[in-house]
Protein backbone atom coordinates (compact mmCIF):
# COMPACT_ATOMS: atom_id res chain seq x y z
CA UNK A 1 0.00 0.00 0.00
CA UNK A 2 1.02 3.63 -0.47
CA UNK A 3 0.94 5.27 2.97
CA UNK A 4 1.62 8.87 3.99
CA UNK A 5 3.21 9.35 7.43
CA UNK A 6 3.00 12.78 9.05
CA UNK A 7 5.24 13.54 12.03
CA UNK A 8 7.61 11.08 10.31
CA UNK A 9 10.71 12.89 11.59
CA UNK A 10 9.49 12.61 15.21
CA UNK A 11 10.12 9.96 17.84
CA UNK A 12 6.97 7.97 17.06
CA UNK A 13 6.76 8.81 13.35
CA UNK A 14 10.17 7.23 12.65
CA UNK A 15 8.83 4.00 14.17
CA UNK A 16 5.66 4.16 12.06
CA UNK A 17 7.90 4.52 8.98
CA UNK A 18 10.08 1.57 10.07
CA UNK A 19 7.05 -0.64 10.75
CA UNK A 20 5.50 0.12 7.35
CA UNK A 21 8.75 -0.49 5.46
CA UNK A 22 9.28 -3.79 7.31
CA UNK A 23 5.85 -4.89 6.11
CA UNK A 24 6.69 -4.03 2.52
CA UNK A 25 4.61 -0.88 2.05
CA UNK A 26 5.52 2.24 0.06
CA UNK A 27 6.09 5.13 2.46
CA UNK A 28 5.80 8.82 1.76
CA UNK A 29 6.72 11.18 4.60
CA UNK A 30 5.50 14.71 5.18
CA UNK A 31 7.95 17.22 6.62
CA UNK A 32 8.20 20.98 6.77
CA UNK A 33 11.97 20.55 6.19
CA UNK A 34 12.60 17.59 3.86
CA UNK A 35 16.33 18.45 3.58
CA UNK A 36 16.91 17.57 7.25
CA UNK A 37 14.40 14.70 7.54
CA UNK A 38 17.14 11.98 7.68
CA UNK A 39 14.74 9.14 6.82
CA UNK A 40 15.65 5.83 5.10
CA UNK A 41 16.51 6.18 1.39
CA UNK A 42 13.43 4.27 0.24
CA UNK A 43 11.11 6.85 1.84
CA UNK A 44 9.81 9.61 -0.44
CA UNK A 45 9.94 12.81 1.60
CA UNK A 46 7.52 15.54 0.54
CA UNK A 47 7.34 19.08 1.86
CA UNK A 48 4.07 20.05 3.54
CA UNK A 49 2.53 21.62 6.62
CA UNK A 50 -0.57 20.14 8.28
CA UNK A 51 -1.71 23.60 9.37
CA UNK A 52 -1.74 24.73 5.73
CA UNK A 53 -3.80 22.13 3.79
CA UNK A 54 -3.07 23.91 0.50
CA UNK A 55 0.44 22.36 0.77
CA UNK A 56 -0.86 18.78 1.06
CA UNK A 57 -2.14 17.82 -2.41
CA UNK A 58 1.23 16.50 -3.73
CA UNK A 59 1.79 14.46 -0.56
CA UNK A 60 -1.69 12.88 -0.78
CA UNK A 61 -1.58 11.87 -4.44
CA UNK A 62 -2.21 8.12 -4.77
CA UNK A 63 -2.22 7.57 -1.02
CA UNK A 64 -4.60 4.98 0.49
CA UNK A 65 -3.83 5.48 4.19
CA UNK A 66 -2.45 8.33 6.32
CA UNK A 67 -0.88 8.44 9.77
CA UNK A 68 -1.75 11.83 11.28
CA UNK A 69 -0.36 13.61 14.33
CA UNK A 70 -2.66 15.79 16.41
CA UNK A 71 -1.32 18.97 17.99
CA UNK A 72 -3.37 21.82 19.36
CA UNK A 73 -0.24 23.73 20.33
CA UNK A 74 2.78 24.30 18.07
CA UNK A 75 4.81 21.05 17.71
CA UNK A 76 8.49 20.34 17.28
CA UNK A 77 11.64 22.40 17.17
CA UNK A 78 10.50 24.19 14.03
CA UNK A 79 7.68 25.89 15.94
CA UNK A 80 4.82 26.99 13.69
CA UNK A 81 1.07 27.07 14.22
CA UNK A 82 -1.23 24.73 16.15
CA UNK A 83 -3.46 22.30 14.25
CA UNK A 84 -6.88 23.66 15.20
CA UNK A 85 -8.61 24.18 11.82
CA UNK A 86 -9.13 20.53 10.95
CA UNK A 87 -12.05 20.57 8.46
CA UNK A 88 -9.89 21.73 5.49
CA UNK A 89 -7.44 18.90 6.26
CA UNK A 90 -10.22 16.30 6.36
CA UNK A 91 -11.64 17.67 3.11
CA UNK A 92 -8.23 17.16 1.46
CA UNK A 93 -8.11 13.55 2.69
CA UNK A 94 -11.61 12.83 1.32
CA UNK A 95 -10.78 14.45 -2.04
CA UNK A 96 -7.64 12.32 -2.31
CA UNK A 97 -9.68 9.15 -1.66
CA UNK A 98 -7.87 8.18 1.54
CA UNK A 99 -9.50 5.07 3.03
CA UNK A 100 -7.88 4.73 6.45
CA UNK A 101 -6.34 7.13 8.94
CA UNK A 102 -4.60 6.69 12.28
CA UNK A 103 -4.47 9.73 14.57
CA UNK A 104 -1.73 9.91 17.20
CA UNK A 105 -3.44 11.70 20.07
CA UNK A 106 -1.65 14.59 21.70
CA UNK A 107 -2.05 13.41 25.30
CA UNK A 108 -5.77 14.27 25.45
CA UNK A 109 -8.60 14.45 22.87
CA UNK A 110 -8.38 17.49 20.59
CA UNK A 111 -10.27 18.95 17.62
CA UNK A 112 -8.85 16.53 15.03
CA UNK A 113 -10.04 13.43 16.89
CA UNK A 114 -13.48 14.96 17.48
CA UNK A 115 -13.93 15.93 13.82
CA UNK A 116 -12.68 12.66 12.35
CA UNK A 117 -14.93 10.60 14.63
CA UNK A 118 -17.97 12.52 13.36
CA UNK A 119 -17.49 11.53 9.72
CA UNK A 120 -17.71 8.11 8.12
CA UNK A 121 -16.02 8.59 4.72
CA UNK A 122 -12.62 7.64 6.14
CA UNK A 123 -11.99 4.69 8.47
CA UNK A 124 -10.29 6.23 11.51
CA UNK A 125 -8.38 4.71 14.41
CA UNK A 126 -7.27 6.92 17.30
CA UNK A 127 -4.00 5.91 18.97
CA UNK A 128 -3.80 6.98 22.58
CA UNK A 129 -0.33 6.11 23.89
CA UNK A 130 0.58 6.55 27.54
CA UNK A 131 4.03 7.85 28.55
CA UNK A 132 6.72 7.07 25.96
CA UNK A 133 9.82 5.16 27.10
CA UNK A 134 11.77 7.76 25.10
CA UNK A 135 10.84 10.40 27.70
CA UNK A 136 13.62 8.95 29.87
CA UNK A 137 16.19 10.58 27.57
CA UNK A 138 14.79 14.09 27.96
CA UNK A 139 14.07 13.61 31.65
CA UNK A 140 17.28 11.97 32.86
CA UNK A 141 20.05 11.49 30.27
CA UNK A 142 21.91 14.66 31.24
CA UNK A 143 21.93 13.82 34.96
CA UNK A 144 22.98 10.22 34.32
CA UNK A 145 25.75 11.20 31.88
CA UNK A 146 27.10 13.52 34.59
CA UNK A 147 27.15 10.52 37.00
CA UNK A 148 24.76 12.31 39.31
CA UNK A 149 21.77 10.73 40.96
CA UNK A 150 18.35 11.28 39.46
CA UNK A 151 16.34 13.59 41.72
CA UNK A 152 12.57 13.15 41.60
CA UNK A 153 9.52 13.46 43.85
CA UNK A 154 6.91 10.72 44.23
CA UNK A 155 9.38 7.93 43.41
CA UNK A 156 6.81 5.14 43.90
CA UNK A 157 4.55 6.44 41.14
CA UNK A 158 3.72 3.84 38.54
CA UNK A 159 3.80 4.15 34.76
CA UNK A 160 2.93 1.47 32.19
CA UNK A 161 5.14 3.35 29.74
CA UNK A 162 5.07 2.21 26.11
CA UNK A 163 7.93 1.52 23.68
CA UNK A 164 7.65 3.83 20.66
CA UNK A 165 8.29 0.88 18.33
CA UNK A 166 5.09 -0.74 19.59
CA UNK A 167 3.14 2.42 18.69
CA UNK A 168 4.71 2.18 15.23
CA UNK A 169 3.75 -1.48 14.80
CA UNK A 170 0.15 -0.90 15.91
CA UNK A 171 -0.19 2.10 13.59
CA UNK A 172 1.19 0.13 10.62
CA UNK A 173 -1.24 -2.75 11.23
CA UNK A 174 -4.26 -0.46 11.71
CA UNK A 175 -3.38 1.46 8.51
CA UNK A 176 -2.69 -1.48 6.23
CA UNK A 177 -4.46 -4.58 7.55
CA UNK A 178 -7.33 -2.62 9.08
CA UNK A 179 -9.87 -4.09 11.47
CA UNK A 180 -9.62 -1.26 14.00
CA UNK A 181 -11.68 1.41 12.22
CA UNK A 182 -13.90 3.45 14.54
CA UNK A 183 -11.91 2.50 17.65
CA UNK A 184 -9.60 4.19 20.10
CA UNK A 185 -6.58 2.11 21.09
CA UNK A 186 -4.90 2.79 24.45
CA UNK A 187 -1.27 1.76 23.95
CA UNK A 188 0.83 0.78 26.98
CA UNK A 189 3.87 -1.28 27.79
CA UNK A 190 3.61 -4.74 29.34
CA UNK A 191 3.80 -3.73 33.03
CA UNK A 192 3.61 -0.81 35.47
CA UNK A 193 7.07 0.45 36.41
CA UNK A 194 8.36 2.52 39.33
CA UNK A 195 11.14 5.06 38.83
CA UNK A 196 13.55 2.55 40.38
CA UNK A 197 12.49 -0.10 37.85
CA UNK A 198 13.17 2.31 34.97
CA UNK A 199 16.57 3.39 36.31
CA UNK A 200 17.56 -0.24 36.96
CA UNK A 201 16.83 -1.00 33.30
CA UNK A 202 19.00 1.91 32.14
CA UNK A 203 21.71 0.99 34.67
CA UNK A 204 21.79 -2.63 33.47
CA UNK A 205 22.15 -1.43 29.87
CA UNK A 206 24.94 1.03 30.65
CA UNK A 207 26.69 -1.12 33.24
CA UNK A 208 26.32 1.50 35.97
CA UNK A 209 24.53 2.02 39.27
CA UNK A 210 22.18 4.99 38.98
CA UNK A 211 21.31 6.75 42.23
CA UNK A 212 17.78 7.97 42.97
CA UNK A 213 17.18 10.76 45.47
CA UNK A 214 13.60 11.43 46.48
CA UNK A 215 12.73 15.12 46.59
CA UNK A 216 10.13 16.29 49.07
CA UNK A 217 6.96 17.71 47.57
CA UNK A 218 8.11 21.18 48.65
CA UNK A 219 11.55 20.77 47.02
CA UNK A 220 9.97 19.54 43.79
CA UNK A 221 7.52 22.42 43.70
CA UNK A 222 10.33 24.95 44.27
CA UNK A 223 12.20 23.46 41.27
CA UNK A 224 9.13 23.50 39.05
CA UNK A 225 8.48 27.15 39.88
CA UNK A 226 12.15 28.02 39.28
CA UNK A 227 11.70 26.44 35.81
CA UNK A 228 8.87 28.93 35.19
CA UNK A 229 5.84 26.67 35.73
CA UNK A 230 2.61 28.53 36.48
CA UNK A 231 0.11 27.51 39.21
CA UNK A 232 -1.96 25.40 36.82
CA UNK A 233 1.06 23.42 35.57
CA UNK A 234 2.36 22.90 39.11
CA UNK A 235 -1.07 21.55 40.16
CA UNK A 236 -1.12 19.31 37.07
CA UNK A 237 2.37 17.98 37.91
CA UNK A 238 1.30 17.12 41.48
CA UNK A 239 -1.74 15.30 40.08
CA UNK A 240 0.10 13.40 37.39
CA UNK A 241 2.99 12.41 39.70
CA UNK A 242 1.44 12.33 43.17
CA UNK A 243 -1.96 10.83 42.43
CA UNK A 244 -0.64 8.84 39.50
CA UNK A 245 -2.60 10.80 36.91
CA UNK A 246 -5.19 8.93 34.86
CA UNK A 247 -5.64 5.23 35.57
CA UNK A 248 -4.84 4.35 31.96
CA UNK A 249 -1.26 5.61 32.46
CA UNK A 250 -0.63 2.99 35.14
CA UNK A 251 -2.51 -0.05 33.89
CA UNK A 252 -1.32 -2.26 31.03
CA UNK A 253 -4.09 -2.30 28.42
CA UNK A 254 -3.02 -5.43 26.53
CA UNK A 255 -3.80 -3.68 23.22
CA UNK A 256 -0.28 -3.92 21.76
CA UNK A 257 -0.39 -7.67 22.44
CA UNK A 258 -3.87 -8.05 20.88
CA UNK A 259 -3.04 -6.09 17.72
CA UNK A 260 0.47 -7.42 17.08
CA UNK A 261 -0.03 -10.98 18.38
CA UNK A 262 3.18 -10.86 20.45
CA UNK A 263 4.24 -9.43 23.85
CA UNK A 264 4.66 -5.67 24.20
CA UNK A 265 8.31 -4.60 24.27
CA UNK A 266 9.96 -4.37 27.71
CA UNK A 267 11.79 -1.34 29.11
CA UNK A 268 14.96 -3.48 29.22
CA UNK A 269 14.82 -3.81 25.42
CA UNK A 270 14.35 -0.05 25.06
CA UNK A 271 17.25 0.67 27.45
CA UNK A 272 19.61 -1.70 25.62
CA UNK A 273 18.87 0.04 22.31
CA UNK A 274 19.32 3.55 23.76
CA UNK A 275 22.16 2.96 26.24
CA UNK A 276 24.50 5.36 24.42
CA UNK A 277 22.21 8.31 25.19
CA UNK A 278 23.01 7.80 28.90
CA UNK A 279 26.80 7.25 28.62
N1 LIG B 1 5.91 12.02 25.20
C1 LIG B 1 4.86 11.34 25.63
O1 LIG B 1 4.91 10.66 26.68
C2 LIG B 1 3.57 11.40 24.85
C3 LIG B 1 2.51 10.60 25.27
C4 LIG B 1 1.31 10.61 24.51
C5 LIG B 1 1.22 11.39 23.37
N2 LIG B 1 2.27 12.17 23.00
C6 LIG B 1 2.12 12.95 21.76
O2 LIG B 1 2.65 12.21 20.66
C7 LIG B 1 2.88 13.11 19.57
C8 LIG B 1 4.16 12.74 18.81
O3 LIG B 1 5.24 12.92 19.64
P1 LIG B 1 6.72 12.73 19.09
O4 LIG B 1 7.58 12.74 20.33
O5 LIG B 1 6.81 11.59 18.17
O6 LIG B 1 6.91 14.08 18.27
P2 LIG B 1 8.23 14.93 18.05
O7 LIG B 1 9.42 14.01 18.15
O8 LIG B 1 8.20 16.13 18.92
O9 LIG B 1 8.09 15.38 16.53
C9 LIG B 1 7.15 16.30 16.14
C10 LIG B 1 6.76 15.99 14.69
O10 LIG B 1 5.67 16.84 14.33
C11 LIG B 1 5.91 17.29 13.02
N3 LIG B 1 5.22 18.58 12.87
C12 LIG B 1 5.17 19.59 13.74
N4 LIG B 1 4.44 20.61 13.26
C13 LIG B 1 4.00 20.21 12.04
C14 LIG B 1 3.18 20.81 11.04
N5 LIG B 1 2.70 22.04 11.21
N6 LIG B 1 2.93 20.11 9.93
C15 LIG B 1 3.45 18.87 9.74
N7 LIG B 1 4.21 18.23 10.65
C16 LIG B 1 4.48 18.90 11.78
C17 LIG B 1 7.41 17.42 12.89
O11 LIG B 1 7.76 17.29 11.52
P3 LIG B 1 8.78 18.28 10.73
O12 LIG B 1 9.53 19.07 11.78
O13 LIG B 1 9.65 17.33 9.96
O14 LIG B 1 7.88 19.10 9.85
C18 LIG B 1 7.88 16.19 13.70
O15 LIG B 1 7.96 15.05 12.86
C19 LIG B 1 2.90 14.51 20.18
O16 LIG B 1 1.72 15.18 19.79
C20 LIG B 1 2.87 14.25 21.70
O17 LIG B 1 2.20 15.26 22.39
C21 LIG B 1 3.44 12.18 23.70
XYZ file of C-alpha atoms and ligand atoms in Angstrom:
327
model
C 0.000 0.000 0.000
C 1.019 3.629 -0.474
C 0.941 5.270 2.966
C 1.619 8.874 3.993
C 3.206 9.354 7.427
C 2.999 12.776 9.052
C 5.236 13.541 12.035
C 7.606 11.084 10.311
C 10.712 12.887 11.594
C 9.494 12.613 15.206
C 10.117 9.963 17.842
C 6.968 7.972 17.055
C 6.764 8.808 13.348
C 10.167 7.229 12.651
C 8.831 4.005 14.171
C 5.665 4.163 12.059
C 7.895 4.516 8.982
C 10.080 1.565 10.074
C 7.051 -0.640 10.755
C 5.498 0.120 7.355
C 8.750 -0.495 5.462
C 9.285 -3.790 7.311
C 5.850 -4.889 6.114
C 6.685 -4.035 2.516
C 4.606 -0.877 2.052
C 5.525 2.238 0.060
C 6.086 5.127 2.462
C 5.798 8.815 1.763
C 6.723 11.180 4.602
C 5.500 14.706 5.182
C 7.951 17.223 6.625
C 8.203 20.984 6.770
C 11.968 20.545 6.188
C 12.603 17.588 3.859
C 16.330 18.451 3.582
C 16.910 17.568 7.253
C 14.404 14.699 7.540
C 17.137 11.976 7.684
C 14.737 9.144 6.822
C 15.654 5.830 5.096
C 16.513 6.180 1.392
C 13.430 4.273 0.237
C 11.107 6.854 1.843
C 9.810 9.606 -0.436
C 9.941 12.815 1.600
C 7.518 15.544 0.540
C 7.338 19.079 1.858
C 4.072 20.049 3.539
C 2.530 21.617 6.623
C -0.566 20.143 8.281
C -1.708 23.597 9.372
C -1.740 24.732 5.729
C -3.799 22.135 3.789
C -3.066 23.914 0.500
C 0.437 22.356 0.771
C -0.858 18.780 1.061
C -2.142 17.822 -2.405
C 1.235 16.503 -3.734
C 1.786 14.462 -0.561
C -1.687 12.884 -0.775
C -1.576 11.868 -4.438
C -2.214 8.117 -4.769
C -2.221 7.566 -1.020
C -4.601 4.983 0.495
C -3.826 5.479 4.188
C -2.448 8.327 6.317
C -0.880 8.443 9.770
C -1.747 11.827 11.282
C -0.357 13.607 14.330
C -2.661 15.793 16.409
C -1.318 18.969 17.990
C -3.368 21.818 19.356
C -0.242 23.729 20.335
C 2.784 24.295 18.066
C 4.810 21.055 17.708
C 8.485 20.339 17.283
C 11.638 22.403 17.173
C 10.498 24.191 14.034
C 7.681 25.890 15.943
C 4.820 26.989 13.695
C 1.070 27.071 14.222
C -1.232 24.727 16.147
C -3.463 22.297 14.250
C -6.875 23.659 15.204
C -8.609 24.180 11.824
C -9.125 20.533 10.947
C -12.046 20.566 8.458
C -9.890 21.730 5.493
C -7.443 18.904 6.257
C -10.221 16.296 6.358
C -11.636 17.668 3.106
C -8.227 17.158 1.462
C -8.106 13.546 2.694
C -11.607 12.834 1.322
C -10.784 14.449 -2.035
C -7.641 12.319 -2.306
C -9.680 9.149 -1.662
C -7.870 8.180 1.538
C -9.500 5.066 3.029
C -7.877 4.733 6.446
C -6.337 7.125 8.943
C -4.599 6.693 12.283
C -4.469 9.725 14.574
C -1.732 9.914 17.204
C -3.437 11.695 20.065
C -1.648 14.593 21.697
C -2.048 13.405 25.298
C -5.766 14.265 25.451
C -8.602 14.448 22.874
C -8.379 17.486 20.595
C -10.265 18.950 17.619
C -8.849 16.533 15.031
C -10.040 13.427 16.889
C -13.482 14.964 17.478
C -13.933 15.928 13.815
C -12.680 12.662 12.346
C -14.932 10.603 14.634
C -17.973 12.524 13.361
C -17.487 11.532 9.720
C -17.710 8.109 8.115
C -16.021 8.593 4.717
C -12.617 7.645 6.142
C -11.994 4.693 8.474
C -10.293 6.226 11.513
C -8.377 4.712 14.413
C -7.267 6.916 17.300
C -3.999 5.906 18.968
C -3.803 6.976 22.581
C -0.332 6.112 23.886
C 0.583 6.555 27.535
C 4.026 7.854 28.548
C 6.720 7.072 25.962
C 9.822 5.159 27.100
C 11.770 7.765 25.104
C 10.843 10.398 27.703
C 13.624 8.948 29.874
C 16.190 10.577 27.574
C 14.793 14.094 27.958
C 14.070 13.611 31.650
C 17.279 11.970 32.864
C 20.047 11.494 30.275
C 21.911 14.662 31.241
C 21.927 13.823 34.962
C 22.977 10.222 34.318
C 25.755 11.198 31.882
C 27.104 13.522 34.594
C 27.147 10.515 37.003
C 24.761 12.310 39.309
C 21.768 10.730 40.962
C 18.350 11.282 39.457
C 16.345 13.587 41.719
C 12.574 13.148 41.598
C 9.523 13.459 43.854
C 6.906 10.719 44.228
C 9.378 7.932 43.412
C 6.812 5.141 43.901
C 4.552 6.443 41.142
C 3.717 3.838 38.536
C 3.800 4.149 34.757
C 2.932 1.466 32.190
C 5.139 3.354 29.736
C 5.070 2.211 26.111
C 7.934 1.518 23.683
C 7.655 3.832 20.656
C 8.293 0.878 18.333
C 5.088 -0.737 19.589
C 3.142 2.416 18.686
C 4.707 2.180 15.228
C 3.749 -1.479 14.799
C 0.146 -0.899 15.908
C -0.187 2.104 13.585
C 1.188 0.130 10.620
C -1.242 -2.750 11.227
C -4.257 -0.460 11.707
C -3.379 1.462 8.511
C -2.687 -1.476 6.232
C -4.462 -4.580 7.551
C -7.327 -2.621 9.084
C -9.868 -4.092 11.474
C -9.616 -1.263 14.000
C -11.678 1.409 12.224
C -13.900 3.450 14.540
C -11.913 2.498 17.648
C -9.603 4.189 20.101
C -6.578 2.106 21.093
C -4.898 2.787 24.453
C -1.266 1.760 23.954
C 0.831 0.782 26.979
C 3.866 -1.277 27.790
C 3.609 -4.745 29.342
C 3.804 -3.732 33.025
C 3.610 -0.814 35.471
C 7.075 0.455 36.411
C 8.355 2.524 39.333
C 11.135 5.064 38.828
C 13.552 2.549 40.382
C 12.490 -0.097 37.847
C 13.168 2.311 34.970
C 16.571 3.388 36.310
C 17.564 -0.236 36.962
C 16.833 -1.002 33.299
C 18.998 1.907 32.139
C 21.715 0.986 34.665
C 21.794 -2.629 33.474
C 22.147 -1.435 29.870
C 24.939 1.034 30.651
C 26.695 -1.122 33.238
C 26.323 1.497 35.968
C 24.533 2.023 39.270
C 22.181 4.994 38.984
C 21.306 6.749 42.233
C 17.781 7.971 42.968
C 17.184 10.756 45.473
C 13.595 11.433 46.483
C 12.733 15.119 46.587
C 10.130 16.289 49.070
C 6.957 17.705 47.574
C 8.114 21.182 48.650
C 11.547 20.769 47.018
C 9.970 19.541 43.794
C 7.516 22.421 43.701
C 10.327 24.948 44.271
C 12.204 23.463 41.273
C 9.126 23.500 39.055
C 8.481 27.151 39.882
C 12.150 28.024 39.276
C 11.704 26.443 35.813
C 8.871 28.926 35.193
C 5.838 26.667 35.727
C 2.609 28.534 36.478
C 0.109 27.505 39.214
C -1.960 25.403 36.817
C 1.059 23.423 35.569
C 2.361 22.902 39.113
C -1.065 21.551 40.159
C -1.118 19.309 37.065
C 2.373 17.985 37.914
C 1.302 17.117 41.482
C -1.742 15.295 40.079
C 0.103 13.398 37.385
C 2.991 12.410 39.702
C 1.441 12.329 43.169
C -1.957 10.831 42.426
C -0.640 8.837 39.497
C -2.599 10.797 36.910
C -5.189 8.927 34.862
C -5.645 5.227 35.572
C -4.837 4.347 31.956
C -1.264 5.608 32.459
C -0.627 2.989 35.136
C -2.507 -0.052 33.888
C -1.315 -2.258 31.026
C -4.092 -2.297 28.419
C -3.022 -5.432 26.527
C -3.803 -3.683 23.216
C -0.283 -3.919 21.762
C -0.390 -7.666 22.440
C -3.872 -8.045 20.875
C -3.037 -6.091 17.722
C 0.473 -7.422 17.080
C -0.028 -10.983 18.377
C 3.184 -10.862 20.451
C 4.238 -9.433 23.847
C 4.655 -5.672 24.199
C 8.306 -4.602 24.272
C 9.960 -4.374 27.712
C 11.790 -1.343 29.107
C 14.962 -3.483 29.218
C 14.818 -3.811 25.417
C 14.350 -0.047 25.058
C 17.253 0.672 27.451
C 19.610 -1.702 25.624
C 18.869 0.044 22.312
C 19.323 3.550 23.760
C 22.161 2.965 26.244
C 24.501 5.357 24.415
C 22.206 8.306 25.188
C 23.007 7.796 28.897
C 26.795 7.247 28.619
N 5.908 12.016 25.201
C 4.859 11.343 25.634
O 4.913 10.660 26.679
C 3.567 11.396 24.853
C 2.510 10.600 25.269
C 1.313 10.611 24.514
C 1.216 11.385 23.374
N 2.266 12.172 22.999
C 2.117 12.949 21.757
O 2.649 12.213 20.659
C 2.885 13.109 19.573
C 4.160 12.740 18.814
O 5.242 12.918 19.638
P 6.717 12.733 19.094
O 7.582 12.744 20.331
O 6.807 11.593 18.169
O 6.907 14.082 18.267
P 8.232 14.925 18.046
O 9.425 14.013 18.153
O 8.196 16.130 18.917
O 8.092 15.377 16.534
C 7.149 16.300 16.135
C 6.759 15.988 14.695
O 5.675 16.840 14.335
C 5.910 17.286 13.017
N 5.219 18.575 12.866
C 5.173 19.586 13.744
N 4.444 20.611 13.256
C 4.003 20.207 12.041
C 3.185 20.807 11.039
N 2.699 22.041 11.206
N 2.925 20.110 9.928
C 3.446 18.867 9.736
N 4.214 18.233 10.651
C 4.484 18.903 11.784
C 7.412 17.415 12.893
O 7.762 17.293 11.522
P 8.777 18.277 10.732
O 9.527 19.074 11.776
O 9.649 17.332 9.957
O 7.884 19.099 9.855
C 7.878 16.189 13.701
O 7.959 15.052 12.860
C 2.897 14.506 20.182
O 1.724 15.184 19.786
C 2.869 14.247 21.696
O 2.195 15.257 22.392
C 3.441 12.177 23.698
